[in-house]
Amino acid sequence: MLQTNEKSQNLSEKLKNLENKILETQDKKRKHREKVEKREKEIHSKVIKIWNKEALNDKAFHKDLDKILSTFKKLDKENKRYFWRTFEFDISKKETLKDSFAFFVDHERVDFQINLNGLYTDLSVAGESFRIEDIQRAKELYLNTIIETFGAQNYL
């Protein structure tokens, strides 16, 4: 009987140790996840502030897009498929953000977008990636890519 009691106690002790280790591991993972999410949120808020100021709310940038648009419509009166818009491309993100510009040149779409990935956040234009600090260069490439796309469609 004593042996059975010892085995039962030993089993209970092993199970209790296993439970403690699992709970401890889960707690460590939760704390780590919270820390990473907090860091990403801080990074994203800084980046979003720049994106909003330099792209979404930049009246001069919008004016440039409108100028390109009106020129295309003037040069090609037959084609009515020239327009641009902003939208939320990645709806899986925690942040609600219009993260993409799309300029439609006939049936081709030219994109300029921000990719929120914590420390690896970048801007993408025409297959190239830019750091958020280089947003002016990215916007310039975007405008040039739109013009080049129109030129290529018109055999220039």
PDB file of C-alpha atoms in Angstrom:
ATOM      1  CA  MET A   1       0.000   0.000   0.000  1.00  0.00           C
ATOM      2  CA  LEU A   2       2.872   2.348   0.812  1.00  0.00           C
ATOM      3  CA  GLN A   3       4.367   1.750  -2.627  1.00  0.00           C
ATOM      4  CA  THR A   4       1.076   2.614  -4.317  1.00  0.00           C
ATOM      5  CA  ASN A   5       0.841   5.801  -2.275  1.00  0.00           C
ATOM      6  CA  GLU A   6       4.404   6.766  -3.255  1.00  0.00           C
ATOM      7  CA  LYS A   7       3.692   6.066  -6.928  1.00  0.00           C
ATOM      8  CA  SER A   8       0.536   8.147  -6.744  1.00  0.00           C
ATOM      9  CA  GLN A   9       2.411  10.985  -5.039  1.00  0.00           C
ATOM     10  CA  ASN A  10       5.239  10.729  -7.558  1.00  0.00           C
ATOM     11  CA  LEU A  11       2.741  10.835 -10.442  1.00  0.00           C
ATOM     12  CA  SER A  12       0.917  13.812  -8.914  1.00  0.00           C
ATOM     13  CA  GLU A  13       4.218  15.602  -8.437  1.00  0.00           C
ATOM     14  CA  LYS A  14       5.264  14.961 -12.056  1.00  0.00           C
ATOM     15  CA  LEU A  15       1.912  16.192 -13.332  1.00  0.00           C
ATOM     16  CA  LYS A  16       2.093  19.282 -11.153  1.00  0.00           C
ATOM     17  CA  ASN A  17       5.633  20.024 -12.419  1.00  0.00           C
ATOM     18  CA  LEU A  18       4.488  19.545 -16.010  1.00  0.00           C
ATOM     19  CA  GLU A  19       1.539  21.884 -15.444  1.00  0.00           C
ATOM     20  CA  ASN A  20       3.800  24.522 -13.871  1.00  0.00           C
ATOM     21  CA  LYS A  21       6.278  24.351 -16.769  1.00  0.00           C
ATOM     22  CA  ILE A  22       3.510  24.674 -19.353  1.00  0.00           C
ATOM     23  CA  LEU A  23       1.908  27.609 -17.544  1.00  0.00           C
ATOM     24  CA  GLU A  24       5.293  29.288 -17.150  1.00  0.00           C
ATOM     25  CA  THR A  25       6.074  28.833 -20.859  1.00  0.00           C
ATOM     26  CA  GLN A  26       2.664  30.170 -21.877  1.00  0.00           C
ATOM     27  CA  ASP A  27       3.148  33.190 -19.624  1.00  0.00           C
ATOM     28  CA  LYS A  28       6.609  33.888 -21.099  1.00  0.00           C
ATOM     29  CA  LYS A  29       5.205  33.646 -24.639  1.00  0.00           C
ATOM     30  CA  ARG A  30       2.300  35.973 -23.772  1.00  0.00           C
ATOM     31  CA  LYS A  31       4.636  38.554 -22.220  1.00  0.00           C
ATOM     32  CA  HIS A  32       6.987  38.357 -25.203  1.00  0.00           C
ATOM     33  CA  ARG A  33       4.103  38.743 -27.653  1.00  0.00           C
ATOM     34  CA  GLU A  34       2.799  41.776 -25.726  1.00  0.00           C
ATOM     35  CA  LYS A  35       6.274  43.332 -25.726  1.00  0.00           C
ATOM     36  CA  VAL A  36       6.669  42.806 -29.479  1.00  0.00           C
ATOM     37  CA  GLU A  37       3.182  44.166 -30.193  1.00  0.00           C
ATOM     38  CA  LYS A  38       3.884  47.249 -28.069  1.00  0.00           C
ATOM     39  CA  ARG A  39       7.178  47.872 -29.892  1.00  0.00           C
ATOM     40  CA  GLU A  40       5.509  47.423 -33.290  1.00  0.00           C
ATOM     41  CA  LYS A  41       2.674  49.747 -32.311  1.00  0.00           C
ATOM     42  CA  GLU A  42       5.197  52.454 -31.351  1.00  0.00           C
ATOM     43  CA  ILE A  43       7.121  51.985 -34.597  1.00  0.00           C
ATOM     44  CA  HIS A  44       3.945  51.926 -36.662  1.00  0.00           C
ATOM     45  CA  SER A  45       2.571  55.072 -35.046  1.00  0.00           C
ATOM     46  CA  LYS A  46       5.751  56.994 -35.985  1.00  0.00           C
ATOM     47  CA  VAL A  47       5.701  55.630 -39.537  1.00  0.00           C
ATOM     48  CA  ILE A  48       1.967  56.241 -39.973  1.00  0.00           C
ATOM     49  CA  LYS A  49       2.443  59.835 -38.862  1.00  0.00           C
ATOM     50  CA  ILE A  50       5.046  60.351 -41.623  1.00  0.00           C
ATOM     51  CA  TRP A  51       2.894  58.509 -44.212  1.00  0.00           C
ATOM     52  CA  ASN A  52      -0.151  60.612 -43.356  1.00  0.00           C
ATOM     53  CA  LYS A  53       1.798  63.880 -43.510  1.00  0.00           C
ATOM     54  CA  GLU A  54       3.947  63.153 -46.574  1.00  0.00           C
ATOM     55  CA  ALA A  55       1.516  61.138 -48.713  1.00  0.00           C
ATOM     56  CA  LEU A  56      -2.121  60.898 -47.645  1.00  0.00           C
ATOM     57  CA  ASN A  57      -2.498  64.535 -46.576  1.00  0.00           C
ATOM     58  CA  ASP A  58       0.123  66.066 -48.869  1.00  0.00           C
ATOM     59  CA  LYS A  59      -1.870  68.498 -51.018  1.00  0.00           C
ATOM     60  CA  ALA A  60       1.083  69.139 -53.343  1.00  0.00           C
ATOM     61  CA  PHE A  61       1.414  65.395 -54.034  1.00  0.00           C
ATOM     62  CA  HIS A  62      -2.321  65.126 -54.725  1.00  0.00           C
ATOM     63  CA  LYS A  63      -2.085  68.177 -56.982  1.00  0.00           C
ATOM     64  CA  ASP A  64       0.728  66.489 -58.949  1.00  0.00           C
ATOM     65  CA  LEU A  65      -1.413  63.361 -59.367  1.00  0.00           C
ATOM     66  CA  ASP A  66      -4.361  65.491 -60.511  1.00  0.00           C
ATOM     67  CA  LYS A  67      -2.123  67.376 -62.964  1.00  0.00           C
ATOM     68  CA  ILE A  68      -0.889  64.105 -64.486  1.00  0.00           C
ATOM     69  CA  LEU A  69      -4.477  62.873 -64.648  1.00  0.00           C
ATOM     70  CA  SER A  70      -5.805  65.968 -66.434  1.00  0.00           C
ATOM     71  CA  THR A  71      -2.887  65.886 -68.893  1.00  0.00           C
ATOM     72  CA  PHE A  72      -3.548  62.232 -69.748  1.00  0.00           C
ATOM     73  CA  LYS A  73      -7.244  62.938 -70.277  1.00  0.00           C
ATOM     74  CA  LYS A  74      -6.399  65.936 -72.490  1.00  0.00           C
ATOM     75  CA  LEU A  75      -3.918  63.898 -74.577  1.00  0.00           C
ATOM     76  CA  ASP A  76      -6.186  60.857 -74.911  1.00  0.00           C
ATOM     77  CA  LYS A  77      -9.779  62.033 -75.113  1.00  0.00           C
ATOM     78  CA  GLU A  78     -11.023  58.616 -76.268  1.00  0.00           C
ATOM     79  CA  ASN A  79      -9.897  56.748 -73.191  1.00  0.00           C
ATOM     80  CA  LYS A  80     -11.781  57.529 -69.988  1.00  0.00           C
ATOM     81  CA  ARG A  81      -9.876  55.037 -67.856  1.00  0.00           C
ATOM     82  CA  TYR A  82      -7.518  57.407 -66.067  1.00  0.00           C
ATOM     83  CA  PHE A  83      -8.007  57.937 -62.353  1.00  0.00           C
ATOM     84  CA  TRP A  84      -6.285  57.584 -59.006  1.00  0.00           C
ATOM     85  CA  ARG A  85      -7.409  56.753 -55.506  1.00  0.00           C
ATOM     86  CA  THR A  86      -6.221  55.784 -52.049  1.00  0.00           C
ATOM     87  CA  PHE A  87      -7.480  52.745 -50.245  1.00  0.00           C
ATOM     88  CA  GLU A  88      -6.813  50.244 -47.495  1.00  0.00           C
ATOM     89  CA  PHE A  89      -4.919  47.460 -49.255  1.00  0.00           C
ATOM     90  CA  ASP A  90      -4.025  45.202 -46.335  1.00  0.00           C
ATOM     91  CA  ILE A  91      -7.127  44.767 -44.194  1.00  0.00           C
ATOM     92  CA  SER A  92      -5.407  42.193 -41.973  1.00  0.00           C
ATOM     93  CA  LYS A  93      -3.440  44.919 -40.182  1.00  0.00           C
ATOM     94  CA  LYS A  94      -4.406  46.072 -36.711  1.00  0.00           C
ATOM     95  CA  GLU A  95      -4.211  49.689 -37.801  1.00  0.00           C
ATOM     96  CA  THR A  96      -6.973  51.128 -39.941  1.00  0.00           C
ATOM     97  CA  LEU A  97      -5.021  52.984 -42.576  1.00  0.00           C
ATOM     98  CA  LYS A  98      -5.272  53.929 -46.206  1.00  0.00           C
ATOM     99  CA  ASP A  99      -1.969  52.349 -47.066  1.00  0.00           C
ATOM    100  CA  SER A 100      -2.002  52.420 -50.840  1.00  0.00           C
ATOM    101  CA  PHE A 101      -2.252  54.799 -53.789  1.00  0.00           C
ATOM    102  CA  ALA A 102      -3.383  53.346 -57.104  1.00  0.00           C
ATOM    103  CA  PHE A 103      -3.155  55.264 -60.363  1.00  0.00           C
ATOM    104  CA  PHE A 104      -4.925  53.610 -63.265  1.00  0.00           C
ATOM    105  CA  VAL A 105      -3.410  54.239 -66.662  1.00  0.00           C
ATOM    106  CA  ASP A 106      -5.891  52.648 -69.040  1.00  0.00           C
ATOM    107  CA  HIS A 107      -5.955  49.031 -67.808  1.00  0.00           C
ATOM    108  CA  GLU A 108      -2.647  49.173 -65.943  1.00  0.00           C
ATOM    109  CA  ARG A 109      -2.427  49.987 -62.274  1.00  0.00           C
ATOM    110  CA  VAL A 110       0.594  51.745 -60.787  1.00  0.00           C
ATOM    111  CA  ASP A 111       0.865  51.320 -57.005  1.00  0.00           C
ATOM    112  CA  PHE A 112       2.553  53.194 -54.192  1.00  0.00           C
ATOM    113  CA  GLN A 113       2.097  51.611 -50.811  1.00  0.00           C
ATOM    114  CA  ILE A 114       3.350  51.358 -47.277  1.00  0.00           C
ATOM    115  CA  ASN A 115       4.015  47.916 -45.820  1.00  0.00           C
ATOM    116  CA  LEU A 116       3.809  47.890 -42.028  1.00  0.00           C
ATOM    117  CA  ASN A 117       6.137  45.194 -40.713  1.00  0.00           C
ATOM    118  CA  GLY A 118       7.560  46.563 -37.480  1.00  0.00           C
ATOM    119  CA  LEU A 119      11.261  47.300 -37.880  1.00  0.00           C
ATOM    120  CA  TYR A 120      11.067  46.166 -41.508  1.00  0.00           C
ATOM    121  CA  THR A 121       8.380  48.666 -42.546  1.00  0.00           C
ATOM    122  CA  ASP A 122       8.954  49.979 -46.056  1.00  0.00           C
ATOM    123  CA  LEU A 123       7.400  51.756 -49.012  1.00  0.00           C
ATOM    124  CA  SER A 124       7.053  49.980 -52.326  1.00  0.00           C
ATOM    125  CA  VAL A 125       6.883  51.530 -55.777  1.00  0.00           C
ATOM    126  CA  ALA A 126       7.437  49.784 -59.105  1.00  0.00           C
ATOM    127  CA  GLY A 127       9.071  46.774 -57.483  1.00  0.00           C
ATOM    128  CA  GLU A 128      11.476  48.887 -55.439  1.00  0.00           C
ATOM    129  CA  SER A 129      11.493  49.248 -51.667  1.00  0.00           C
ATOM    130  CA  PHE A 130      12.247  52.442 -49.768  1.00  0.00           C
ATOM    131  CA  ARG A 131      12.658  53.254 -46.099  1.00  0.00           C
ATOM    132  CA  ILE A 132      10.060  55.663 -44.771  1.00  0.00           C
ATOM    133  CA  GLU A 133      12.750  58.347 -44.515  1.00  0.00           C
ATOM    134  CA  ASP A 134      13.056  58.197 -48.323  1.00  0.00           C
ATOM    135  CA  ILE A 135       9.383  58.922 -48.964  1.00  0.00           C
ATOM    136  CA  GLN A 136      10.201  61.897 -51.229  1.00  0.00           C
ATOM    137  CA  ARG A 137      12.293  59.679 -53.520  1.00  0.00           C
ATOM    138  CA  ALA A 138       9.525  57.062 -53.501  1.00  0.00           C
ATOM    139  CA  LYS A 139       6.910  59.658 -54.475  1.00  0.00           C
ATOM    140  CA  GLU A 140       9.145  60.940 -57.268  1.00  0.00           C
ATOM    141  CA  LEU A 141       9.605  57.408 -58.608  1.00  0.00           C
ATOM    142  CA  TYR A 142       5.846  56.856 -58.384  1.00  0.00           C
ATOM    143  CA  LEU A 143       5.064  59.958 -60.436  1.00  0.00           C
ATOM    144  CA  ASN A 144       7.753  59.052 -62.994  1.00  0.00           C
ATOM    145  CA  THR A 145       6.479  55.471 -63.243  1.00  0.00           C
ATOM    146  CA  ILE A 146       2.967  56.736 -63.989  1.00  0.00           C
ATOM    147  CA  ILE A 147       4.300  58.967 -66.772  1.00  0.00           C
ATOM    148  CA  GLU A 148       6.497  56.164 -68.175  1.00  0.00           C
ATOM    149  CA  THR A 149       3.541  53.777 -68.178  1.00  0.00           C
ATOM    150  CA  PHE A 150       1.455  56.254 -70.170  1.00  0.00           C
ATOM    151  CA  GLY A 151       4.361  56.804 -72.575  1.00  0.00           C
ATOM    152  CA  ALA A 152       4.812  53.063 -73.098  1.00  0.00           C
ATOM    153  CA  GLN A 153       1.109  52.627 -73.807  1.00  0.00           C
ATOM    154  CA  ASN A 154       1.338  55.359 -76.416  1.00  0.00           C
ATOM    155  CA  TYR A 155       4.476  53.867 -78.015  1.00  0.00           C
ATOM    156  CA  LEU A 156       6.801  56.621 -76.859  1.00  0.00           C
TER     157      LEU A 156
END
